[in-house]
Short mmCIF file of C-alpha atoms and ligand atoms in Angstrom, two decimals:
data_model
loop_
_atom_site.label_atom_id
_atom_site.label_comp_id
_atom_site.label_asym_id
_atom_site.label_seq_id
_atom_site.Cartn_x
_atom_site.Cartn_y
_atom_site.Cartn_z
CA MET Q 1 5.82 203.28 -82.30
CA LEU Q 2 7.04 205.74 -79.68
CA GLU Q 3 8.03 204.56 -76.25
CA ILE Q 4 7.32 207.31 -73.77
CA GLU Q 5 9.44 207.45 -70.66
CA ARG Q 6 8.06 210.51 -68.89
CA ALA Q 7 5.61 213.36 -69.31
CA GLU Q 8 5.30 216.81 -67.82
CA GLY Q 9 2.80 219.57 -68.59
CA VAL Q 10 2.12 219.53 -72.35
CA TYR Q 11 5.22 217.48 -73.20
CA LEU Q 12 6.01 213.78 -73.58
CA TYR Q 13 9.60 212.47 -73.66
CA ASP Q 14 10.60 209.23 -75.35
CA VAL Q 15 13.32 206.79 -74.26
CA ASP Q 16 15.88 208.70 -76.35
CA GLY Q 17 15.00 211.94 -74.57
CA LYS Q 18 13.19 213.40 -77.61
CA LYS Q 19 10.47 215.90 -76.63
CA TYR Q 20 6.95 215.87 -78.11
CA LEU Q 21 4.25 218.49 -77.77
CA ASP Q 22 1.06 216.62 -76.87
CA LEU Q 23 -1.90 217.78 -78.96
CA ILE Q 24 -4.25 214.94 -77.99
CA SER Q 25 -4.08 214.59 -74.17
CA GLY Q 26 -4.31 210.78 -74.27
CA ILE Q 27 -7.70 211.26 -76.01
CA SER Q 28 -9.15 214.12 -73.97
CA VAL Q 29 -7.79 212.92 -70.64
CA SER Q 30 -5.01 215.28 -69.56
CA ASN Q 31 -7.01 218.53 -69.51
CA THR Q 32 -4.78 219.94 -66.77
CA GLY Q 33 -1.61 218.63 -68.40
CA HIS Q 34 0.54 215.70 -67.39
CA ARG Q 35 1.46 215.37 -63.72
CA HIS Q 36 0.06 218.69 -62.61
CA PRO Q 37 1.77 219.35 -59.23
CA HIS Q 38 -1.57 219.85 -57.41
CA VAL Q 39 -2.84 216.52 -58.77
CA VAL Q 40 0.40 214.66 -57.97
CA ASN Q 41 0.33 216.13 -54.47
CA ALA Q 42 -3.27 214.95 -53.92
CA ILE Q 43 -2.32 211.44 -55.11
CA GLU Q 44 0.70 211.33 -52.77
CA ASN Q 45 -1.40 212.50 -49.83
CA GLN Q 46 -4.03 209.83 -50.49
CA LEU Q 47 -1.33 207.15 -50.84
CA LYS Q 48 -0.29 207.94 -47.28
CA LYS Q 49 -3.86 207.39 -46.02
CA TYR Q 50 -5.31 204.36 -47.78
CA LEU Q 51 -5.90 202.58 -51.08
CA HIS Q 52 -9.01 200.46 -51.62
CA LEU Q 53 -11.08 199.84 -48.48
CA MET Q 54 -14.60 198.83 -49.36
CA VAL Q 55 -17.15 198.54 -52.17
CA TYR Q 56 -19.94 201.12 -51.58
CA GLY Q 57 -21.80 199.68 -48.61
CA GLU Q 58 -21.04 199.39 -44.93
CA TYR Q 59 -18.79 202.43 -45.06
CA VAL Q 60 -17.81 204.92 -47.68
CA GLU Q 61 -14.43 206.32 -48.67
CA SER Q 62 -13.89 209.96 -47.88
CA PRO Q 63 -12.31 210.98 -51.23
CA GLN Q 64 -15.46 209.75 -53.00
CA VAL Q 65 -17.68 211.83 -50.75
CA GLN Q 66 -15.57 214.93 -51.21
CA PHE Q 67 -15.31 214.66 -54.97
CA ALA Q 68 -19.00 213.81 -55.42
CA LYS Q 69 -19.84 216.88 -53.33
CA LEU Q 70 -17.63 219.13 -55.49
CA LEU Q 71 -19.20 217.74 -58.68
CA ALA Q 72 -22.76 218.18 -57.38
CA GLU Q 73 -22.01 221.75 -56.30
CA ASN Q 74 -21.09 222.51 -59.88
CA LEU Q 75 -24.03 220.80 -61.59
CA PRO Q 76 -27.72 221.69 -61.92
CA PRO Q 77 -29.71 220.70 -58.78
CA ALA Q 78 -31.26 217.62 -60.44
CA LEU Q 79 -27.83 216.09 -61.05
CA ASN Q 80 -27.06 215.56 -57.39
CA SER Q 81 -26.19 211.87 -57.10
CA VAL Q 82 -22.85 210.59 -58.40
CA TYR Q 83 -22.10 206.92 -59.04
CA PHE Q 84 -18.35 206.53 -59.65
CA THR Q 85 -17.13 203.85 -62.06
CA ASN Q 86 -13.76 202.76 -63.42
CA SER Q 87 -14.30 203.95 -66.99
CA GLY Q 88 -16.57 205.64 -69.50
CA ALA Q 89 -17.92 202.35 -70.83
CA GLU Q 90 -18.92 201.31 -67.33
CA ALA Q 91 -20.66 204.66 -66.82
CA THR Q 92 -22.63 203.98 -70.02
CA GLU Q 93 -23.59 200.52 -68.77
CA GLY Q 94 -24.76 201.90 -65.44
CA ALA Q 95 -26.79 204.66 -67.09
CA MET Q 96 -28.50 202.21 -69.45
CA LYS Q 97 -29.46 199.99 -66.53
CA LEU Q 98 -30.67 203.01 -64.58
CA ALA Q 99 -32.90 204.09 -67.50
CA LYS Q 100 -34.46 200.62 -67.74
CA ARG Q 101 -35.10 200.59 -64.00
CA VAL Q 102 -36.53 204.13 -63.82
CA THR Q 103 -38.82 203.85 -66.87
CA GLY Q 104 -39.65 200.12 -66.88
CA ARG Q 105 -38.91 200.21 -70.63
CA SER Q 106 -36.19 198.58 -72.72
CA GLU Q 107 -35.61 200.50 -75.94
CA ILE Q 108 -32.50 202.66 -76.18
CA ILE Q 109 -31.94 205.14 -78.99
CA SER Q 110 -28.48 206.33 -79.98
CA PHE Q 111 -26.85 208.00 -82.97
CA HIS Q 112 -24.84 207.11 -86.02
CA HIS Q 113 -21.13 207.85 -85.44
CA SER Q 114 -21.50 207.91 -81.66
CA TYR Q 115 -19.05 206.24 -79.29
CA HIS Q 116 -19.93 205.31 -75.70
CA GLY Q 117 -17.48 202.50 -74.91
CA SER Q 118 -16.44 199.02 -75.96
CA THR Q 119 -18.26 196.72 -73.51
CA GLN Q 120 -21.21 194.82 -74.96
CA GLY Q 121 -23.96 197.16 -73.75
CA ALA Q 122 -22.04 200.25 -74.87
CA LEU Q 123 -21.19 198.50 -78.14
CA SER Q 124 -24.90 197.87 -78.71
CA VAL Q 125 -25.50 201.62 -78.89
CA MET Q 126 -22.33 202.46 -80.83
CA GLY Q 127 -23.00 204.27 -84.07
CA ASP Q 128 -20.86 202.19 -86.39
CA GLU Q 129 -21.80 198.84 -87.85
CA THR Q 130 -18.24 197.77 -88.73
CA PHE Q 131 -17.22 197.91 -85.09
CA ARG Q 132 -20.36 196.15 -83.85
CA ASN Q 133 -20.95 193.43 -86.36
CA ALA Q 134 -18.21 191.03 -85.32
CA PHE Q 135 -19.63 190.83 -81.80
CA ARG Q 136 -23.30 190.02 -82.42
CA PRO Q 137 -25.66 189.13 -80.87
CA LEU Q 138 -25.75 192.36 -78.91
CA LEU Q 139 -28.50 194.00 -76.81
CA PRO Q 140 -31.94 193.85 -78.40
CA MET Q 141 -34.21 196.90 -78.70
CA THR Q 142 -31.56 199.42 -79.65
CA ARG Q 143 -32.04 201.79 -82.54
CA LEU Q 144 -29.64 204.14 -84.32
CA VAL Q 145 -30.88 207.43 -85.75
CA HIS Q 146 -29.08 210.24 -87.57
CA TYR Q 147 -27.51 212.94 -85.42
CA ASN Q 148 -28.63 216.53 -85.86
CA ARG Q 149 -31.66 215.47 -87.96
CA GLU Q 150 -34.68 216.80 -86.14
CA SER Q 151 -37.26 214.77 -88.08
CA GLU Q 152 -35.76 211.54 -86.67
CA LEU Q 153 -36.52 212.60 -83.10
CA ALA Q 154 -39.99 211.21 -83.85
CA PHE Q 155 -38.45 207.73 -83.36
CA ILE Q 156 -38.34 208.55 -79.64
CA THR Q 157 -41.66 207.24 -78.29
CA GLU Q 158 -43.37 206.10 -75.09
CA GLU Q 159 -41.52 202.80 -75.59
CA THR Q 160 -38.10 204.45 -75.35
CA ALA Q 161 -36.28 204.12 -72.03
CA ALA Q 162 -33.42 206.41 -72.94
CA VAL Q 163 -31.73 208.43 -75.61
CA ILE Q 164 -27.96 208.51 -75.30
CA ALA Q 165 -26.13 211.30 -77.11
CA GLU Q 166 -22.92 213.27 -77.05
CA PRO Q 167 -23.62 217.03 -76.91
CA VAL Q 168 -20.83 217.31 -79.50
CA GLN Q 169 -19.95 214.10 -81.32
CA ALA Q 170 -16.26 213.56 -80.74
CA GLU Q 171 -15.21 210.43 -82.66
CA ALA Q 172 -17.38 211.50 -85.60
CA GLY Q 173 -14.80 214.27 -86.15
CA VAL Q 174 -16.17 216.97 -83.80
CA ILE Q 175 -19.74 217.39 -84.99
CA VAL Q 176 -21.45 220.32 -83.26
CA PRO Q 177 -25.25 220.05 -83.47
CA ASP Q 178 -27.64 222.98 -83.89
CA LYS Q 179 -28.59 224.47 -80.55
CA ASN Q 180 -32.29 223.97 -81.22
CA TYR Q 181 -31.67 220.30 -82.14
CA LEU Q 182 -30.49 219.38 -78.64
CA GLN Q 183 -33.34 221.44 -77.19
CA ALA Q 184 -35.82 219.57 -79.40
CA MET Q 185 -34.29 216.28 -78.24
CA ARG Q 186 -34.73 217.37 -74.63
CA LYS Q 187 -38.36 218.37 -75.30
CA ARG Q 188 -39.17 215.10 -77.05
CA CYS Q 189 -37.70 213.12 -74.11
CA HIS Q 190 -39.85 215.12 -71.67
CA GLN Q 191 -42.96 214.45 -73.80
CA THR Q 192 -42.38 210.70 -73.98
CA GLY Q 193 -41.06 210.16 -70.45
CA THR Q 194 -37.70 209.08 -71.87
CA LEU Q 195 -34.46 209.72 -70.01
CA LEU Q 196 -31.92 211.91 -71.80
CA ILE Q 197 -28.40 210.61 -71.16
CA LEU Q 198 -25.69 213.02 -72.27
CA ASP Q 199 -22.23 211.54 -72.66
CA GLU Q 200 -19.64 214.17 -71.75
CA CYS Q 201 -16.72 211.77 -71.43
CA GLN Q 202 -14.79 213.85 -73.98
CA THR Q 203 -16.58 217.20 -73.83
CA GLY Q 204 -16.80 217.59 -70.04
CA LEU Q 205 -14.58 219.41 -67.56
CA GLY Q 206 -13.76 222.50 -69.55
CA ARG Q 207 -12.69 220.96 -72.86
CA THR Q 208 -15.29 222.88 -74.90
CA GLY Q 209 -14.94 226.23 -73.10
CA THR Q 210 -17.56 225.77 -70.37
CA LEU Q 211 -17.33 223.35 -67.47
CA TRP Q 212 -20.04 221.20 -69.10
CA CYS Q 213 -20.75 221.32 -72.81
CA PHE Q 214 -24.52 221.01 -72.21
CA GLU Q 215 -24.50 224.54 -70.71
CA GLN Q 216 -23.88 225.94 -74.20
CA PHE Q 217 -27.12 224.38 -75.44
CA ASP Q 218 -29.30 225.35 -72.44
CA VAL Q 219 -30.19 221.71 -71.94
CA VAL Q 220 -30.00 219.68 -68.73
CA PRO Q 221 -29.79 215.89 -69.11
CA ASP Q 222 -31.45 213.38 -66.79
CA VAL Q 223 -28.20 211.44 -66.64
CA LEU Q 224 -24.69 212.75 -67.27
CA LEU Q 225 -21.76 210.48 -68.18
CA LEU Q 226 -18.21 211.49 -67.32
CA ALA Q 227 -14.84 209.77 -67.66
CA LYS Q 228 -11.54 210.54 -69.44
CA SER Q 229 -10.31 213.72 -67.70
CA LEU Q 230 -12.52 213.10 -64.64
CA GLY Q 231 -9.67 211.34 -62.79
CA GLY Q 232 -6.98 213.91 -63.64
CA GLY Q 233 -5.02 211.10 -65.35
CA MET Q 234 -6.20 208.28 -63.06
CA PRO Q 235 -8.94 205.83 -64.16
CA LEU Q 236 -12.35 207.16 -63.17
CA GLY Q 237 -15.82 207.50 -64.67
CA ALA Q 238 -19.23 208.43 -63.35
CA PHE Q 239 -22.91 208.44 -64.14
CA ILE Q 240 -24.75 211.23 -62.43
CA ALA Q 241 -28.53 211.58 -61.97
CA SER Q 242 -31.04 212.68 -59.35
CA HIS Q 243 -30.94 211.03 -55.96
CA GLU Q 244 -34.52 209.86 -56.54
CA MET Q 245 -33.62 208.02 -59.77
CA MET Q 246 -30.40 206.61 -58.34
CA GLN Q 247 -32.36 205.09 -55.44
CA THR Q 248 -34.01 202.67 -57.90
CA LEU Q 249 -30.69 200.82 -58.07
CA SER Q 250 -30.79 200.17 -54.33
CA HIS Q 251 -33.85 197.89 -54.15
CA HIS Q 252 -35.42 194.98 -56.10
CA PRO Q 253 -32.66 193.91 -56.36
CA ALA Q 254 -30.68 195.58 -53.63
CA LEU Q 255 -27.19 196.36 -54.98
CA GLY Q 256 -28.59 196.84 -58.50
CA HIS Q 257 -25.21 198.04 -59.72
CA ILE Q 258 -21.96 197.08 -58.06
CA THR Q 259 -18.32 197.84 -58.74
CA THR Q 260 -15.36 196.91 -56.58
CA PHE Q 261 -12.91 199.58 -57.65
CA GLY Q 262 -15.24 202.21 -59.16
CA GLY Q 263 -14.38 205.51 -57.47
CA HIS Q 264 -10.97 204.34 -56.25
CA PRO Q 265 -9.85 206.72 -53.49
CA VAL Q 266 -6.64 207.68 -55.31
CA SER Q 267 -8.60 208.38 -58.51
CA CYS Q 268 -11.15 210.47 -56.63
CA ALA Q 269 -8.43 212.46 -54.84
CA ALA Q 270 -6.73 213.09 -58.19
CA GLY Q 271 -10.00 214.00 -59.91
CA LYS Q 272 -10.97 216.48 -57.23
CA ALA Q 273 -7.53 218.11 -57.42
CA ALA Q 274 -7.74 218.33 -61.23
CA MET Q 275 -11.12 220.04 -60.95
CA GLU Q 276 -9.65 222.52 -58.47
CA VAL Q 277 -6.89 223.28 -60.99
CA LEU Q 278 -9.53 223.97 -63.64
CA PHE Q 279 -11.30 226.41 -61.33
CA HIS Q 280 -8.28 228.23 -59.96
CA GLY Q 281 -6.15 228.45 -63.06
CA ASN Q 282 -8.58 230.38 -65.31
CA LEU Q 283 -8.16 227.47 -67.71
CA ILE Q 284 -11.75 227.15 -68.88
CA GLN Q 285 -11.91 230.88 -69.64
CA SER Q 286 -8.78 230.55 -71.79
CA VAL Q 287 -10.21 227.85 -74.05
CA GLU Q 288 -12.03 230.06 -76.56
CA LEU Q 289 -9.06 232.33 -77.23
CA LYS Q 290 -6.73 229.33 -77.61
CA LYS Q 291 -9.15 227.71 -80.04
CA LYS Q 292 -9.19 230.97 -82.01
CA ARG Q 293 -5.37 230.95 -82.17
CA PHE Q 294 -5.44 227.43 -83.63
CA ALA Q 295 -8.08 228.44 -86.18
CA GLU Q 296 -6.08 231.54 -87.20
CA GLY Q 297 -2.86 229.57 -87.53
CA LEU Q 298 -4.23 226.80 -89.70
CA HIS Q 299 -4.83 228.05 -93.22
CA HIS Q 300 -3.77 225.82 -96.07
CA PRO Q 301 -5.33 224.87 -99.43
CA GLN Q 302 -5.30 221.18 -98.39
CA ILE Q 303 -7.47 221.88 -95.31
CA ARG Q 304 -11.09 221.18 -96.29
CA SER Q 305 -12.62 222.37 -93.04
CA PHE Q 306 -11.88 223.03 -89.38
CA HIS Q 307 -14.46 221.79 -86.84
CA SER Q 308 -14.23 222.69 -83.20
CA ALA Q 309 -15.92 222.85 -79.84
CA GLY Q 310 -13.40 224.76 -77.75
CA LEU Q 311 -10.17 222.77 -77.63
CA LEU Q 312 -11.74 219.67 -79.19
CA MET Q 313 -10.77 220.27 -82.81
CA ALA Q 314 -10.68 218.47 -86.15
CA ILE Q 315 -8.89 219.40 -89.37
CA GLU Q 316 -10.55 217.76 -92.34
CA PHE Q 317 -8.43 216.57 -95.28
CA ALA Q 318 -9.44 214.96 -98.57
CA ASP Q 319 -8.85 211.41 -97.42
CA GLU Q 320 -7.48 209.09 -94.77
CA ALA Q 321 -4.18 208.39 -96.55
CA PHE Q 322 -3.31 212.09 -96.69
CA ASN Q 323 -4.30 212.56 -93.03
CA LYS Q 324 -2.08 209.66 -91.95
CA LYS Q 325 0.87 211.25 -93.79
CA VAL Q 326 0.27 214.57 -92.04
CA ILE Q 327 -0.01 212.86 -88.64
CA ASP Q 328 3.24 210.94 -89.22
CA GLY Q 329 4.89 214.17 -90.38
CA CYS Q 330 3.75 215.95 -87.21
CA ILE Q 331 5.03 213.17 -84.95
CA SER Q 332 8.42 213.04 -86.65
CA ARG Q 333 8.63 216.83 -86.11
CA GLY Q 334 7.82 216.45 -82.39
CA VAL Q 335 4.08 217.16 -82.31
CA ILE Q 336 1.59 214.42 -81.39
CA ALA Q 337 -1.65 214.46 -83.40
CA ASP Q 338 -4.09 211.65 -84.16
CA TRP Q 339 -7.18 210.71 -86.21
CA PHE Q 340 -10.79 209.98 -85.18
CA LEU Q 341 -12.41 206.55 -84.98
CA PHE Q 342 -15.29 207.42 -87.32
CA ALA Q 343 -13.54 210.20 -89.25
CA PRO Q 344 -10.15 208.83 -90.28
CA HIS Q 345 -9.70 211.69 -92.77
CA CYS Q 346 -9.74 214.23 -89.93
CA LEU Q 347 -6.76 215.15 -87.76
CA ARG Q 348 -7.52 215.24 -84.04
CA MET Q 349 -6.33 218.07 -81.82
CA ALA Q 350 -7.36 218.12 -78.15
CA PRO Q 351 -4.34 219.54 -76.31
CA PRO Q 352 -4.11 219.98 -72.55
CA LEU Q 353 -5.98 223.19 -71.71
CA ILE Q 354 -2.75 224.57 -70.18
CA ILE Q 355 -1.13 224.88 -73.64
CA SER Q 356 0.36 228.38 -74.17
CA GLU Q 357 -0.14 230.68 -77.15
CA GLU Q 358 3.50 230.21 -78.11
CA GLU Q 359 3.07 226.44 -78.07
CA ILE Q 360 -0.04 226.82 -80.23
CA ARG Q 361 1.93 228.91 -82.76
CA HIS Q 362 4.62 226.22 -82.83
CA ALA Q 363 2.04 223.42 -83.23
CA CYS Q 364 0.35 225.23 -86.13
CA SER Q 365 3.62 225.84 -87.95
CA VAL Q 366 4.59 222.15 -87.57
CA ILE Q 367 1.18 221.02 -88.88
CA LEU Q 368 1.53 223.32 -91.91
CA GLN Q 369 5.05 221.94 -92.59
CA ALA Q 370 3.69 218.39 -92.33
CA ILE Q 371 0.89 219.22 -94.78
CA ASP Q 372 3.40 220.69 -97.25
CA ALA Q 373 5.55 217.56 -96.96
CA ALA Q 374 2.63 215.09 -97.24
N1 PMP P 1 -17.91 208.03 -74.30
C1 PMP P 1 -17.16 208.77 -75.13
C2 PMP P 1 -17.78 209.97 -75.77
C3 PMP P 1 -15.85 208.40 -75.40
O1 PMP P 1 -15.12 209.13 -76.25
C4 PMP P 1 -15.30 207.28 -74.77
C5 PMP P 1 -13.86 206.85 -75.00
N2 PMP P 1 -13.31 207.19 -76.22
C6 PMP P 1 -16.12 206.53 -73.91
C7 PMP P 1 -17.41 206.93 -73.69
C8 PMP P 1 -15.62 205.27 -73.25
O2 PMP P 1 -14.70 205.53 -72.26
P1 PMP P 1 -13.69 204.39 -71.77
O3 PMP P 1 -12.67 204.20 -72.82
O4 PMP P 1 -13.15 204.95 -70.48
O5 PMP P 1 -14.52 203.18 -71.52
#
């Protein structure tokens, strides 16, 4: 177990001063690197003004307004109302409640090998029985279907309140669906009056080479979930929908969804600054070339396949035991890699988007050495 004392850019430093190249970004969090100066500056400025003031209500905190405005300016017009939460799981919970309220229905459809959080509602739509079973009973009227299997979209009916999907399944080992599959899902939801919730907690904010992953599929969700990198390293999530839909949470009952700390002013200030870094640093435009450099640098007979959506990447090995040896070998050589929750035989790479080509070359050579030694 490493004990990390400080972090800067793409590097972590342990208590003995040993330096590690971070290839996982705290699970898709540190897209702009650790302690980006613009983000740290925004946090310091907010610290001088105020911390928590008020739950959404009598007055609103300025950093929330400013960040929500920046998000809405960079989303399709229908996604114009942002509800900030503390985490991804809480964004999932809010979106599921919103779908019930908007449609008056209860059924929620999700996908095998999906991950949307660990709270009981989010767990109810998680695509893995081993993780769920110990915590039953869970929410009724949930149904799992196979991802990227168009015939199973027929399970979405007039009874379905919402379908919740990742535009690229992250914890499944980076599973990129066919473009026409997500479009068919969108069409089926329109036909049945079902809300399409897309979970971009891992894929959002530039990770896959566009600001939002859904852009690559020409699909616009009814509800968008964000978290992870949204707070630039601070805890922050959001569910985003149309103002009209979001209004349903404000009556019968009033205060239909409440959170004390959701959208903490320091988190919102940090998140807005991180988004500015993404825009001004040409980072999103650099993702595709950097992904290509990883793909070019990773050829080895033990590599079964390489899956990727921009800088969300998976190297598939024969089995979990071999993968664990490679991961340990990488870490002992100063490169942090990891595995995936539902694909333990795949090595996770999701570096900060600021990683340089030289650092990518170094990372690839270390991974190849670790494979040889495994
Ligand atoms: N959705 C996705 C796709 C995730 O990967 C995660 C976290 N791994 C979550 C939701 C839940 O986020 P949190 O851990 O902030 O609750």
